[in-house]
Amino acid sequence: MTATRRQSGPFLYGDKVQLTGPKGKMNTIVLTAGEVFHTHRGMINHDEVVDLPDGSVIASTTGDEYLALRPLLNDFVMSMPRGAAIVYPKDAAQIVAFADIFPGATVVEAGVGSGALSLWLLRAIGPEGRLASFERRQEFADVAVGNVVSFFGAEQANWTVTVGDLVDELPDVMPDGTVDRVVLDMLAPWECVDETAAALKPGGLVICYVATVTQLSRVAEAFRASGRFTEPDASETLVRGWHVEGLAVRPDHRMIGHTGFLVTARRLAPGAVLPQLKRRPSKSDFSDADVELWTPGALGDRSASDKKLRKTARQARSAADKAIASRDDEPSA
């Protein structure tokens, strides 16, 4: 049975609680018997938070008030240990929507990064679904597993992480024609088109998350050239917050702008030929060599050092162990 995190009810030992102080700073704690949350604005005993309803206000020893709420997944992914750049919540939401990730779905994800997107996918597929994640680097996989266990408080029975190249590993993990959705968050998703097509069910969907316009062009052309997918659809999501206070209503000075492009396509039935669209021929002829000159692979991909990744993996594993231990140590009723 896949463990899930409590989403409502009074706080219990083992729950994550987000404490927001007088200046809006958020601190997340795991309620543990006998422990104390220390701050320069006083202390809060974990035992005093237990049994309070979600959304309570509690005073520290100095009288400063803190708002206690269960942290949203959005809050968790933005503050969790990371070894690689995460998929922002705005993009994760679009991936779940555009890929139509549904309860009970069988989903393939590559690469896993720090586990942010894995968390959203596990939420969407529910306990009856299956998520198979693939990651080339063991350090990233360790960070992702630590973060997922830390959030849910337990290992997820319906999630596997395979360390290796998707092209080599996918056929052994997923039989042909058994996958509902494929999510590719990787440097060169066009290299996985054949394997993706083989794994997907007819009508299944692939969605790619890429950072640059050259990657966007390359993967779209790869889907077209394969002859096994529908016409690819591309988009990006920009989110701008607003300040609303009385008559002072204006856009925020800062916004989450470009983070990546999303490209989707659906698997055609075996032997089906996509009807040709009636459109004017393109005037911009190009070759694979032209595109390759400007891909991250040619320019050099920057990544975190091995030392930093090992440290991040230890932090994620420590948070996961603490989440499990706090549930095991919960006093019996």
Coordinates of C-alpha atoms in Angstrom, one line a residue:
M1 CA 0.0 0.0 0.0
T2 CA 1.4 3.4 -1.0
A3 CA 1.7 5.7 2.0
T4 CA 0.1 9.2 1.7
R5 CA 0.5 12.3 3.7
R6 CA -2.3 13.5 6.0
Q7 CA -3.9 16.6 4.4
S8 CA -6.4 17.6 7.1
G9 CA -7.4 17.3 10.7
P10 CA -5.6 18.3 13.9
F11 CA -1.8 18.2 13.9
L12 CA -0.2 15.0 15.0
Y13 CA 3.3 13.8 15.7
G14 CA 5.1 13.2 12.5
D15 CA 3.2 16.0 10.6
K16 CA 5.0 18.7 8.8
V17 CA 4.0 22.1 10.0
Q18 CA 4.8 25.5 8.4
L19 CA 5.2 28.2 10.9
T20 CA 5.0 31.8 9.5
G21 CA 6.4 34.5 11.7
P22 CA 5.6 38.2 12.2
K23 CA 7.7 39.2 9.1
G24 CA 6.3 36.5 6.9
K25 CA 9.3 34.2 7.1
M26 CA 8.3 30.5 6.8
N27 CA 9.9 27.7 8.8
T28 CA 8.9 24.1 8.3
I29 CA 9.2 21.6 11.2
V30 CA 8.3 17.9 11.7
L31 CA 6.4 17.6 15.0
T32 CA 8.4 15.4 17.3
A33 CA 7.7 14.6 20.9
G34 CA 9.8 16.7 23.3
E35 CA 11.4 18.8 20.7
V36 CA 11.5 22.6 20.6
F37 CA 11.5 25.1 17.6
H38 CA 14.1 27.8 18.4
T39 CA 14.1 31.2 16.9
H40 CA 15.4 34.7 17.8
R41 CA 11.8 35.5 18.5
G42 CA 11.4 32.9 21.2
M43 CA 10.7 29.2 21.3
I44 CA 7.7 26.9 20.5
N45 CA 7.3 23.5 22.0
H46 CA 6.3 20.9 19.4
D47 CA 4.0 19.3 22.0
E48 CA 2.0 22.5 22.2
V49 CA 1.2 22.3 18.5
V50 CA 0.0 18.8 18.6
D51 CA -3.9 18.5 18.5
L52 CA -4.3 22.1 17.3
P53 CA -6.4 22.5 14.2
D54 CA -4.8 23.4 10.9
G55 CA -4.6 27.2 10.6
S56 CA -4.1 27.9 14.2
V57 CA -2.1 30.8 15.6
I58 CA 0.4 30.0 18.4
A59 CA 2.5 32.3 20.5
S60 CA 6.3 31.8 21.2
T61 CA 7.8 32.2 24.6
T62 CA 8.4 35.9 23.8
G63 CA 4.8 36.5 22.8
D64 CA 5.3 36.7 19.0
E65 CA 2.6 35.0 17.1
Y66 CA 3.1 32.3 14.4
L67 CA 0.6 31.0 12.0
A68 CA 0.7 27.1 11.8
L69 CA -0.4 25.5 8.6
R70 CA 0.4 22.2 6.8
P71 CA 2.8 23.2 4.0
L72 CA 1.5 22.9 0.5
L73 CA 3.4 20.8 -2.0
N74 CA 4.2 24.1 -3.7
D75 CA 6.0 25.3 -0.5
F76 CA 7.8 22.1 -0.1
V77 CA 9.4 21.8 -3.6
M78 CA 10.6 25.4 -3.4
S79 CA 12.5 24.9 -0.2
M80 CA 13.6 21.2 -0.4
P81 CA 17.2 20.2 -0.9
R82 CA 18.1 20.2 -4.5
G83 CA 21.0 18.9 -6.6
A84 CA 19.6 20.0 -10.0
A85 CA 17.3 22.8 -11.1
I86 CA 13.7 21.9 -10.2
V87 CA 10.6 22.0 -12.4
Y88 CA 8.8 25.1 -11.1
P89 CA 5.2 24.6 -9.8
K90 CA 3.8 26.7 -12.7
D91 CA 5.4 24.2 -15.2
A92 CA 4.5 21.1 -13.1
A93 CA 0.9 22.2 -13.1
Q94 CA 0.9 22.6 -16.8
I95 CA 2.6 19.2 -17.3
V96 CA -0.1 17.5 -15.2
A97 CA -2.8 19.3 -17.1
F98 CA -1.5 19.2 -20.7
A99 CA -0.3 15.6 -20.3
D100 CA -3.7 14.7 -18.7
I101 CA -2.0 12.8 -15.9
F102 CA -4.9 10.8 -14.4
P103 CA -5.4 8.5 -11.3
G104 CA -4.2 5.0 -12.1
A105 CA -2.0 6.1 -15.0
T106 CA 1.3 4.4 -15.8
V107 CA 3.8 7.2 -16.3
V108 CA 7.5 7.2 -17.3
E109 CA 9.6 10.2 -16.2
A110 CA 13.2 11.0 -17.3
G111 CA 15.2 12.6 -15.7
V112 CA 14.2 12.8 -12.1
G113 CA 16.4 15.7 -11.0
S114 CA 15.7 16.6 -7.4
G115 CA 12.3 14.9 -7.4
A116 CA 10.0 18.0 -7.7
L117 CA 8.1 16.8 -10.7
S118 CA 8.0 13.2 -9.3
L119 CA 6.1 14.6 -6.3
W120 CA 3.5 16.2 -8.5
L121 CA 3.2 13.1 -10.7
L122 CA 2.8 10.8 -7.7
R123 CA 0.0 13.0 -6.4
A124 CA -1.7 12.9 -9.7
I125 CA -1.6 9.2 -10.4
G126 CA -2.7 8.2 -6.9
P127 CA -2.0 4.9 -5.2
E128 CA -3.3 2.9 -8.1
G129 CA -1.0 4.4 -10.6
R130 CA 2.6 3.6 -11.4
L131 CA 5.5 6.0 -11.9
A132 CA 8.8 4.8 -13.3
S133 CA 11.5 7.4 -13.1
F134 CA 14.9 7.3 -14.9
E135 CA 18.0 9.3 -13.9
R136 CA 21.5 9.1 -15.3
R137 CA 23.3 10.2 -12.1
Q138 CA 23.1 8.3 -8.9
E139 CA 23.6 11.5 -6.9
F140 CA 20.5 13.1 -8.4
A141 CA 18.5 9.9 -7.8
D142 CA 19.5 9.9 -4.1
V143 CA 18.4 13.5 -3.7
A144 CA 15.1 12.8 -5.3
V145 CA 14.3 9.7 -3.3
G146 CA 15.2 11.6 -0.1
N147 CA 12.9 14.5 -1.0
V148 CA 10.0 12.2 -1.9
V149 CA 10.2 10.1 1.3
S150 CA 10.6 13.3 3.3
F151 CA 7.4 14.7 1.9
F152 CA 5.2 11.6 2.1
G153 CA 6.9 10.2 5.3
A154 CA 7.4 6.8 3.7
E155 CA 8.7 5.0 0.6
Q156 CA 6.3 4.9 -2.2
A157 CA 5.4 1.4 -3.4
N158 CA 4.2 2.5 -6.8
W159 CA 7.4 4.5 -7.6
T160 CA 10.7 3.1 -9.0
V161 CA 13.9 5.0 -9.8
T162 CA 16.2 3.4 -12.3
V163 CA 19.8 4.8 -12.6
G164 CA 20.9 4.7 -16.2
D165 CA 20.1 6.0 -19.7
L166 CA 16.4 5.9 -20.7
V167 CA 17.3 4.5 -24.1
D168 CA 19.0 1.5 -22.6
E169 CA 16.8 0.9 -19.5
L170 CA 13.3 1.7 -20.6
P171 CA 12.7 -1.5 -22.7
D172 CA 13.7 -3.7 -19.7
V173 CA 11.5 -1.8 -17.2
M174 CA 8.4 -1.1 -19.4
P175 CA 7.1 -3.6 -22.0
D176 CA 6.1 -2.1 -25.4
G177 CA 2.7 -0.5 -25.5
T178 CA 2.1 -0.4 -21.7
V179 CA 2.7 3.3 -20.9
D180 CA 0.0 5.9 -20.8
R181 CA 2.3 9.0 -20.5
V182 CA 6.0 9.8 -20.9
V183 CA 7.5 13.0 -19.4
L184 CA 10.9 13.9 -20.6
D185 CA 12.9 16.5 -18.7
M186 CA 16.3 16.0 -20.2
L187 CA 19.0 17.6 -22.3
A188 CA 18.3 15.8 -25.6
P189 CA 14.8 14.3 -25.6
W190 CA 15.0 13.8 -29.4
E191 CA 17.4 10.9 -28.8
C192 CA 14.6 9.0 -27.1
V193 CA 11.8 9.3 -29.7
D194 CA 12.0 5.6 -30.8
E195 CA 12.0 4.2 -27.3
T196 CA 9.2 6.5 -26.3
A197 CA 7.1 5.5 -29.3
A198 CA 7.6 1.8 -28.5
A199 CA 6.6 2.2 -24.8
L200 CA 3.5 4.3 -25.3
K201 CA 0.0 2.9 -25.9
P202 CA -1.8 4.1 -29.1
G203 CA -3.2 7.5 -28.1
G204 CA -0.7 7.8 -25.3
L205 CA 1.0 11.2 -24.8
V206 CA 4.6 12.4 -24.5
I207 CA 5.5 15.8 -23.1
C208 CA 8.9 17.3 -23.1
Y209 CA 10.3 20.1 -20.9
V210 CA 13.1 21.9 -22.6
A211 CA 14.9 25.2 -21.8
T212 CA 16.0 26.7 -25.1
V213 CA 14.4 27.5 -28.5
T214 CA 17.0 25.3 -30.2
Q215 CA 16.0 22.3 -28.1
L216 CA 12.3 23.2 -28.8
S217 CA 12.9 23.1 -32.5
R218 CA 15.0 19.9 -32.4
V219 CA 12.5 17.9 -30.5
A220 CA 9.5 19.1 -32.5
E221 CA 11.2 18.1 -35.7
A222 CA 12.2 14.7 -34.3
F223 CA 8.5 14.0 -33.5
R224 CA 7.5 15.0 -37.0
A225 CA 10.3 13.0 -38.7
S226 CA 9.4 9.8 -36.7
G227 CA 6.0 9.5 -38.4
R228 CA 4.6 7.9 -35.2
F229 CA 3.2 11.0 -33.5
T230 CA 0.6 13.7 -34.0
E231 CA 1.7 17.2 -34.9
P232 CA 3.6 18.5 -31.8
D233 CA 2.2 21.4 -29.8
A234 CA 4.5 23.9 -28.0
S235 CA 3.9 26.5 -25.3
E236 CA 5.5 28.3 -22.4
T237 CA 3.9 29.6 -19.2
L238 CA 4.6 33.0 -17.6
V239 CA 3.2 33.8 -14.2
R240 CA 2.9 37.4 -12.8
G241 CA 1.7 38.0 -9.3
W242 CA -0.3 41.0 -8.2
H243 CA -0.2 43.2 -5.2
V244 CA -3.7 43.9 -3.9
E245 CA -4.2 46.1 -0.9
G246 CA -7.1 48.5 -0.8
L247 CA -6.8 50.8 -3.8
A248 CA -3.1 49.9 -4.2
V249 CA -3.6 47.3 -7.0
R250 CA -0.6 46.7 -9.3
P251 CA 1.5 43.9 -10.8
D252 CA 4.3 42.6 -8.6
H253 CA 7.8 44.1 -9.4
R254 CA 9.1 40.5 -9.8
M255 CA 7.6 37.6 -11.7
I256 CA 8.5 34.1 -12.7
G257 CA 9.2 34.5 -16.4
H258 CA 10.7 32.0 -18.8
T259 CA 11.7 28.7 -17.2
G260 CA 11.1 26.3 -20.1
F261 CA 9.0 25.2 -23.0
L262 CA 6.6 22.3 -23.1
V263 CA 6.2 20.2 -26.2
T264 CA 3.4 17.6 -26.4
A265 CA 2.5 14.9 -29.0
R266 CA 0.3 11.8 -29.1
R267 CA 1.2 8.3 -30.2
L268 CA -0.5 7.2 -33.5
A269 CA -1.8 3.7 -33.9
P270 CA 0.6 1.3 -35.5
G271 CA 0.6 1.8 -39.3
A272 CA -1.4 5.0 -39.1
V273 CA -0.3 7.9 -41.3
L274 CA -0.9 11.4 -40.1
P275 CA -2.9 13.5 -42.6
Q276 CA -0.7 16.2 -44.0
L277 CA -1.5 19.8 -42.9
K278 CA -2.2 22.2 -45.7
R279 CA 0.2 25.1 -45.2
R280 CA 2.8 27.1 -47.0
P281 CA 6.2 25.5 -47.2
S282 CA 8.8 26.9 -44.8
K283 CA 11.4 29.3 -46.2
S284 CA 13.9 28.5 -43.4
D285 CA 15.7 25.4 -44.5
F286 CA 18.1 23.9 -42.0
S287 CA 20.0 20.7 -41.2
D288 CA 20.6 18.8 -38.0
A289 CA 24.2 20.1 -38.0
D290 CA 22.8 23.7 -38.0
V291 CA 20.7 23.0 -34.9
E292 CA 23.4 21.0 -33.1
L293 CA 25.7 24.0 -33.1
W294 CA 23.5 25.8 -30.6
T295 CA 22.3 22.9 -28.4
P296 CA 23.4 22.7 -24.8
G297 CA 25.3 19.5 -25.8
A298 CA 27.5 21.5 -28.0
L299 CA 27.9 24.5 -25.8
G300 CA 28.5 22.5 -22.6
D301 CA 26.0 21.6 -19.9
R302 CA 26.7 23.1 -16.5
S303 CA 25.8 21.0 -13.5
A304 CA 26.5 20.9 -9.8
S305 CA 29.8 19.5 -8.5
D306 CA 29.9 16.0 -7.1
K307 CA 30.8 17.4 -3.7
K308 CA 27.7 19.6 -3.6
L309 CA 25.5 16.7 -4.9
R310 CA 26.8 14.4 -2.1
K311 CA 26.0 17.1 0.5
T312 CA 22.5 17.7 -0.9
A313 CA 21.8 13.9 -1.0
R314 CA 22.8 13.7 2.7
Q315 CA 20.4 16.6 3.5
A316 CA 17.6 15.0 1.6
R317 CA 18.2 11.5 3.2
S318 CA 18.4 13.1 6.7
A319 CA 15.0 14.8 6.2
A320 CA 13.5 11.5 4.9
D321 CA 14.9 9.5 7.9
K322 CA 13.6 12.2 10.3
A323 CA 10.1 12.1 8.7
I324 CA 10.0 8.3 9.0
A325 CA 11.4 8.3 12.6
S326 CA 8.9 10.9 13.8
R327 CA 6.0 8.7 12.6
D328 CA 7.5 5.6 14.2
D329 CA 7.9 7.5 17.5
E330 CA 4.4 8.9 17.6
P331 CA 2.9 8.3 21.1
S332 CA 0.1 5.8 21.0
A333 CA -3.4 7.0 21.8

